[in-house]
PDB file of C-alpha atoms in Angstrom:
ATOM      1  CA  LEU A 403     130.577  86.072 140.670  1.00 65.00           C
ATOM      2  CA  GLY A 404     128.609  89.260 140.413  1.00 78.00           C
ATOM      3  CA  ALA A 405     129.301  92.941 140.798  1.00 86.00           C
ATOM      4  CA  MET A 406     132.541  93.979 142.484  1.00 86.00           C
ATOM      5  CA  THR A 407     132.280  96.135 145.562  1.00 88.00           C
ATOM      6  CA  PRO A 408     134.225  99.414 145.911  1.00 86.00           C
ATOM      7  CA  VAL A 409     136.435  97.775 148.569  1.00 83.00           C
ATOM      8  CA  GLN A 410     137.338  94.952 146.177  1.00 83.00           C
ATOM      9  CA  MET A 411     138.198  97.440 143.441  1.00 79.00           C
ATOM     10  CA  GLN A 412     140.334  99.510 145.826  1.00 75.00           C
ATOM     11  CA  SER A 413     142.226  96.410 146.942  1.00 74.00           C
ATOM     12  CA  MET A 414     143.464  95.933 143.362  1.00 75.00           C
ATOM     13  CA  GLU A 415     144.886  99.452 143.090  1.00 71.00           C
ATOM     14  CA  ARG A 416     148.617  99.972 143.366  1.00 68.00           C
ATOM     15  CA  ARG A 417     149.709 101.705 146.586  1.00 69.00           C
ATOM     16  CA  SER A 418     151.563 104.989 146.287  1.00 80.00           C
ATOM     17  CA  SER A 419     155.341 104.688 146.249  1.00 91.00           C
ATOM     18  CA  SER A 420     158.497 106.782 146.416  1.00 96.00           C
ATOM     19  CA  THR A 421     161.391 106.140 144.045  1.00 96.00           C
ATOM     20  CA  VAL A 422     164.896 106.193 145.537  1.00 98.00           C
ATOM     21  CA  GLN A 423     167.597 106.848 142.936  1.00 96.00           C
ATOM     22  CA  LEU A 424     171.366 106.708 143.441  1.00 94.00           C
ATOM     23  CA  SER A 425     174.144 108.617 141.725  1.00 93.00           C
ATOM     24  CA  GLY A 426     177.734 109.829 141.973  1.00 88.00           C
ATOM     25  CA  GLY A 427     181.000 108.410 143.158  1.00 69.00           C
ATOM     26  CA  SER A 428     184.187 107.922 141.203  1.00 71.00           C
ATOM     27  CA  THR A 429     184.075 104.148 141.720  1.00 77.00           C
ATOM     28  CA  PHE A 430     180.978 102.025 141.309  1.00 83.00           C
ATOM     29  CA  PRO A 431     180.245 100.428 144.713  1.00 88.00           C
ATOM     30  CA  ALA A 432     179.836  96.772 145.600  1.00 88.00           C
ATOM     31  CA  ALA A 433     177.556  97.612 148.551  1.00 92.00           C
ATOM     32  CA  ILE A 434     175.418 100.589 149.540  1.00 95.00           C
ATOM     33  CA  GLN A 435     173.637 101.345 152.824  1.00 98.00           C
ATOM     34  CA  ILE A 436     170.815 103.911 152.733  1.00 98.00           C
ATOM     35  CA  ASP A 437     169.067 105.149 155.884  1.00 98.00           C
ATOM     36  CA  LEU A 438     165.624 106.667 155.298  1.00 98.00           C
ATOM     37  CA  THR A 439     162.836 108.139 157.417  1.00 98.00           C
ATOM     38  CA  HIS A 440     159.121 108.255 156.579  1.00 97.00           C
ATOM     39  CA  SER A 441     155.766 109.110 158.086  1.00 96.00           C
ATOM     40  CA  PRO A 442     154.690 106.636 160.795  1.00 96.00           C
ATOM     41  CA  ASP A 443     153.220 103.415 159.456  1.00 93.00           C
ATOM     42  CA  ASP A 444     150.623 101.314 161.286  1.00 93.00           C
ATOM     43  CA  SER A 445     153.250  99.829 163.615  1.00 91.00           C
ATOM     44  CA  ALA A 446     154.064 103.377 164.841  1.00 93.00           C
ATOM     45  CA  GLY A 447     150.554 104.808 165.083  1.00 93.00           C
ATOM     46  CA  GLY A 448     150.152 105.862 161.438  1.00 93.00           C
ATOM     47  CA  THR A 449     148.692 104.181 158.388  1.00 90.00           C
ATOM     48  CA  GLY A 450     150.056 101.792 155.787  1.00 90.00           C
ATOM     49  CA  LYS A 451     153.042  99.482 156.146  1.00 93.00           C
ATOM     50  CA  ALA A 452     156.464 100.478 154.804  1.00 94.00           C
ATOM     51  CA  PHE A 453     157.995  98.068 152.292  1.00 94.00           C
ATOM     52  CA  ALA A 454     161.111  98.257 150.077  1.00 97.00           C
ATOM     53  CA  VAL A 455     160.750  96.892 146.532  1.00 95.00           C
ATOM     54  CA  ASN A 456     163.622  95.764 144.296  1.00 95.00           C
ATOM     55  CA  PRO A 457     162.669  96.037 140.605  1.00 91.00           C
ATOM     56  CA  ARG A 458     165.975  94.563 139.336  1.00 86.00           C
ATOM     57  CA  GLY A 459     166.819  91.355 141.208  1.00 85.00           C
ATOM     58  CA  GLU A 460     169.233  90.198 138.498  1.00 85.00           C
ATOM     59  CA  VAL A 461     171.369  93.333 139.015  1.00 85.00           C
ATOM     60  CA  LYS A 462     171.312  93.776 142.782  1.00 90.00           C
ATOM     61  CA  ASN A 463     170.185  92.200 146.021  1.00 94.00           C
ATOM     62  CA  LEU A 464     168.086  94.357 148.342  1.00 97.00           C
ATOM     63  CA  THR A 465     167.688  93.742 152.065  1.00 97.00           C
ATOM     64  CA  TRP A 466     165.776  96.092 154.345  1.00 98.00           C
ATOM     65  CA  THR A 467     164.491  96.618 157.861  1.00 98.00           C
ATOM     66  CA  ASP A 468     161.974  99.127 159.219  1.00 98.00           C
ATOM     67  CA  ASN A 469     160.811 100.162 162.701  1.00 97.00           C
ATOM     68  CA  GLY A 470     157.722 102.143 161.703  1.00 96.00           C
ATOM     69  CA  THR A 471     159.439 105.491 161.004  1.00 97.00           C
ATOM     70  CA  SER A 472     163.003 104.579 159.923  1.00 98.00           C
ATOM     71  CA  MET A 473     164.129 102.210 157.196  1.00 98.00           C
ATOM     72  CA  ARG A 474     167.587 100.867 156.421  1.00 98.00           C
ATOM     73  CA  VAL A 475     168.182  99.446 152.951  1.00 98.00           C
ATOM     74  CA  MET A 476     171.269  97.451 151.969  1.00 98.00           C
ATOM     75  CA  LEU A 477     172.078  96.971 148.284  1.00 95.00           C
ATOM     76  CA  LEU A 478     174.668  94.454 147.070  1.00 92.00           C
ATOM     77  CA  THR A 479     175.636  93.943 143.468  1.00 86.00           C
ATOM     78  CA  ALA A 480     174.539  90.569 142.143  1.00 82.00           C
ATOM     79  CA  LYS A 481     177.414  88.167 141.467  1.00 70.00           C
ATOM     80  CA  GLY A 482     179.876  90.762 142.777  1.00 58.00           C
ATOM     81  CA  ASN A 483     179.567  92.768 139.571  1.00 59.00           C
ATOM     82  CA  THR A 484     181.318  96.094 140.189  1.00 53.00           C
ATOM     83  CA  THR A 485     181.852  96.892 136.504  1.00 55.00           C
ATOM     84  CA  LEU A 486     178.317  98.248 136.114  1.00 58.00           C
ATOM     85  CA  ASN A 487     178.086 101.982 135.688  1.00 65.00           C
ATOM     86  CA  ASP A 488     174.374 102.539 135.154  1.00 77.00           C
ATOM     87  CA  TRP A 489     172.938 104.053 138.329  1.00 85.00           C
ATOM     88  CA  LYS A 490     169.383 103.692 136.953  1.00 84.00           C
ATOM     89  CA  GLN A 491     169.643  99.952 137.581  1.00 82.00           C
ATOM     90  CA  PHE A 492     170.083 100.587 141.310  1.00 87.00           C
ATOM     91  CA  LYS A 493     166.847 102.459 141.949  1.00 93.00           C
ATOM     92  CA  PHE A 494     164.302 100.936 144.295  1.00 97.00           C
ATOM     93  CA  TYR A 495     160.886 101.839 145.673  1.00 96.00           C
ATOM     94  CA  VAL A 496     159.491 102.494 149.150  1.00 97.00           C
ATOM     95  CA  THR A 497     155.809 101.637 149.109  1.00 94.00           C
ATOM     96  CA  GLY A 498     153.041 100.464 151.420  1.00 92.00           C
ATOM     97  CA  GLY A 499     151.133 103.709 151.824  1.00 89.00           C
ATOM     98  CA  VAL A 500     153.787 105.665 153.723  1.00 93.00           C
ATOM     99  CA  THR A 501     154.622 109.243 152.805  1.00 94.00           C
ATOM    100  CA  GLY A 502     157.349 111.745 153.614  1.00 96.00           C
ATOM    101  CA  VAL A 503     160.234 109.454 152.612  1.00 97.00           C
ATOM    102  CA  GLN A 504     163.545 111.261 153.155  1.00 98.00           C
ATOM    103  CA  VAL A 505     167.180 110.193 152.873  1.00 98.00           C
ATOM    104  CA  GLN A 506     169.153 110.487 156.119  1.00 98.00           C
ATOM    105  CA  SER A 507     172.484 108.971 155.070  1.00 98.00           C
ATOM    106  CA  VAL A 508     174.202 107.007 152.312  1.00 97.00           C
ATOM    107  CA  LYS A 509     177.327 104.890 152.710  1.00 97.00           C
ATOM    108  CA  ALA A 510     178.904 103.109 149.754  1.00 94.00           C
ATOM    109  CA  TYR A 511     181.700 100.528 149.839  1.00 93.00           C
ATOM    110  CA  ASP A 512     183.986  98.926 147.286  1.00 88.00           C
ATOM    111  CA  SER A 513     184.560  95.163 147.126  1.00 86.00           C
ATOM    112  CA  ALA A 514     187.368  95.426 149.717  1.00 92.00           C
ATOM    113  CA  GLY A 515     185.083  97.214 152.208  1.00 94.00           C
ATOM    114  CA  ASN A 516     186.598 100.675 151.716  1.00 94.00           C
ATOM    115  CA  LEU A 517     184.247 103.647 151.950  1.00 94.00           C
ATOM    116  CA  ILE A 518     183.524 105.382 148.628  1.00 92.00           C
ATOM    117  CA  SER A 519     182.731 109.088 148.783  1.00 93.00           C
ATOM    118  CA  GLY A 520     180.336 111.026 146.568  1.00 94.00           C
ATOM    119  CA  VAL A 521     177.485 108.526 146.339  1.00 95.00           C
ATOM    120  CA  THR A 522     174.098 110.194 146.921  1.00 96.00           C
ATOM    121  CA  ALA A 523     170.445 109.165 146.993  1.00 97.00           C
ATOM    122  CA  THR A 524     167.384 111.214 146.090  1.00 97.00           C
ATOM    123  CA  VAL A 525     163.688 110.506 146.622  1.00 98.00           C
ATOM    124  CA  ASN A 526     161.084 111.271 143.950  1.00 94.00           C
TER     125      ASN A 526
END
């Protein structure tokens, strides 16, 4: 109770984030692997802590790992739904105060595990 300090106010602010959007491919994939790089986070001598955020859990499952400068994100369609064709539903965010997020590679697979060409990712 009382006046809030500047540190308390700052702790309620949303951290900056990068939006990763997917597109392309003649067949909508069942699974997508995206490899990203970013500025070093606090585990690699930088600031912040990289974190992948899934805004649409009912559409896709998102799993990720990060070593301080590189992140791998795996997306799987929820309930095996490969009839979706709205790429907007597959966007996700990289947040935690890291900057310089860049796509290194994208691999997309159909439900039988076959590689699908033409799927790309962009960072905004």
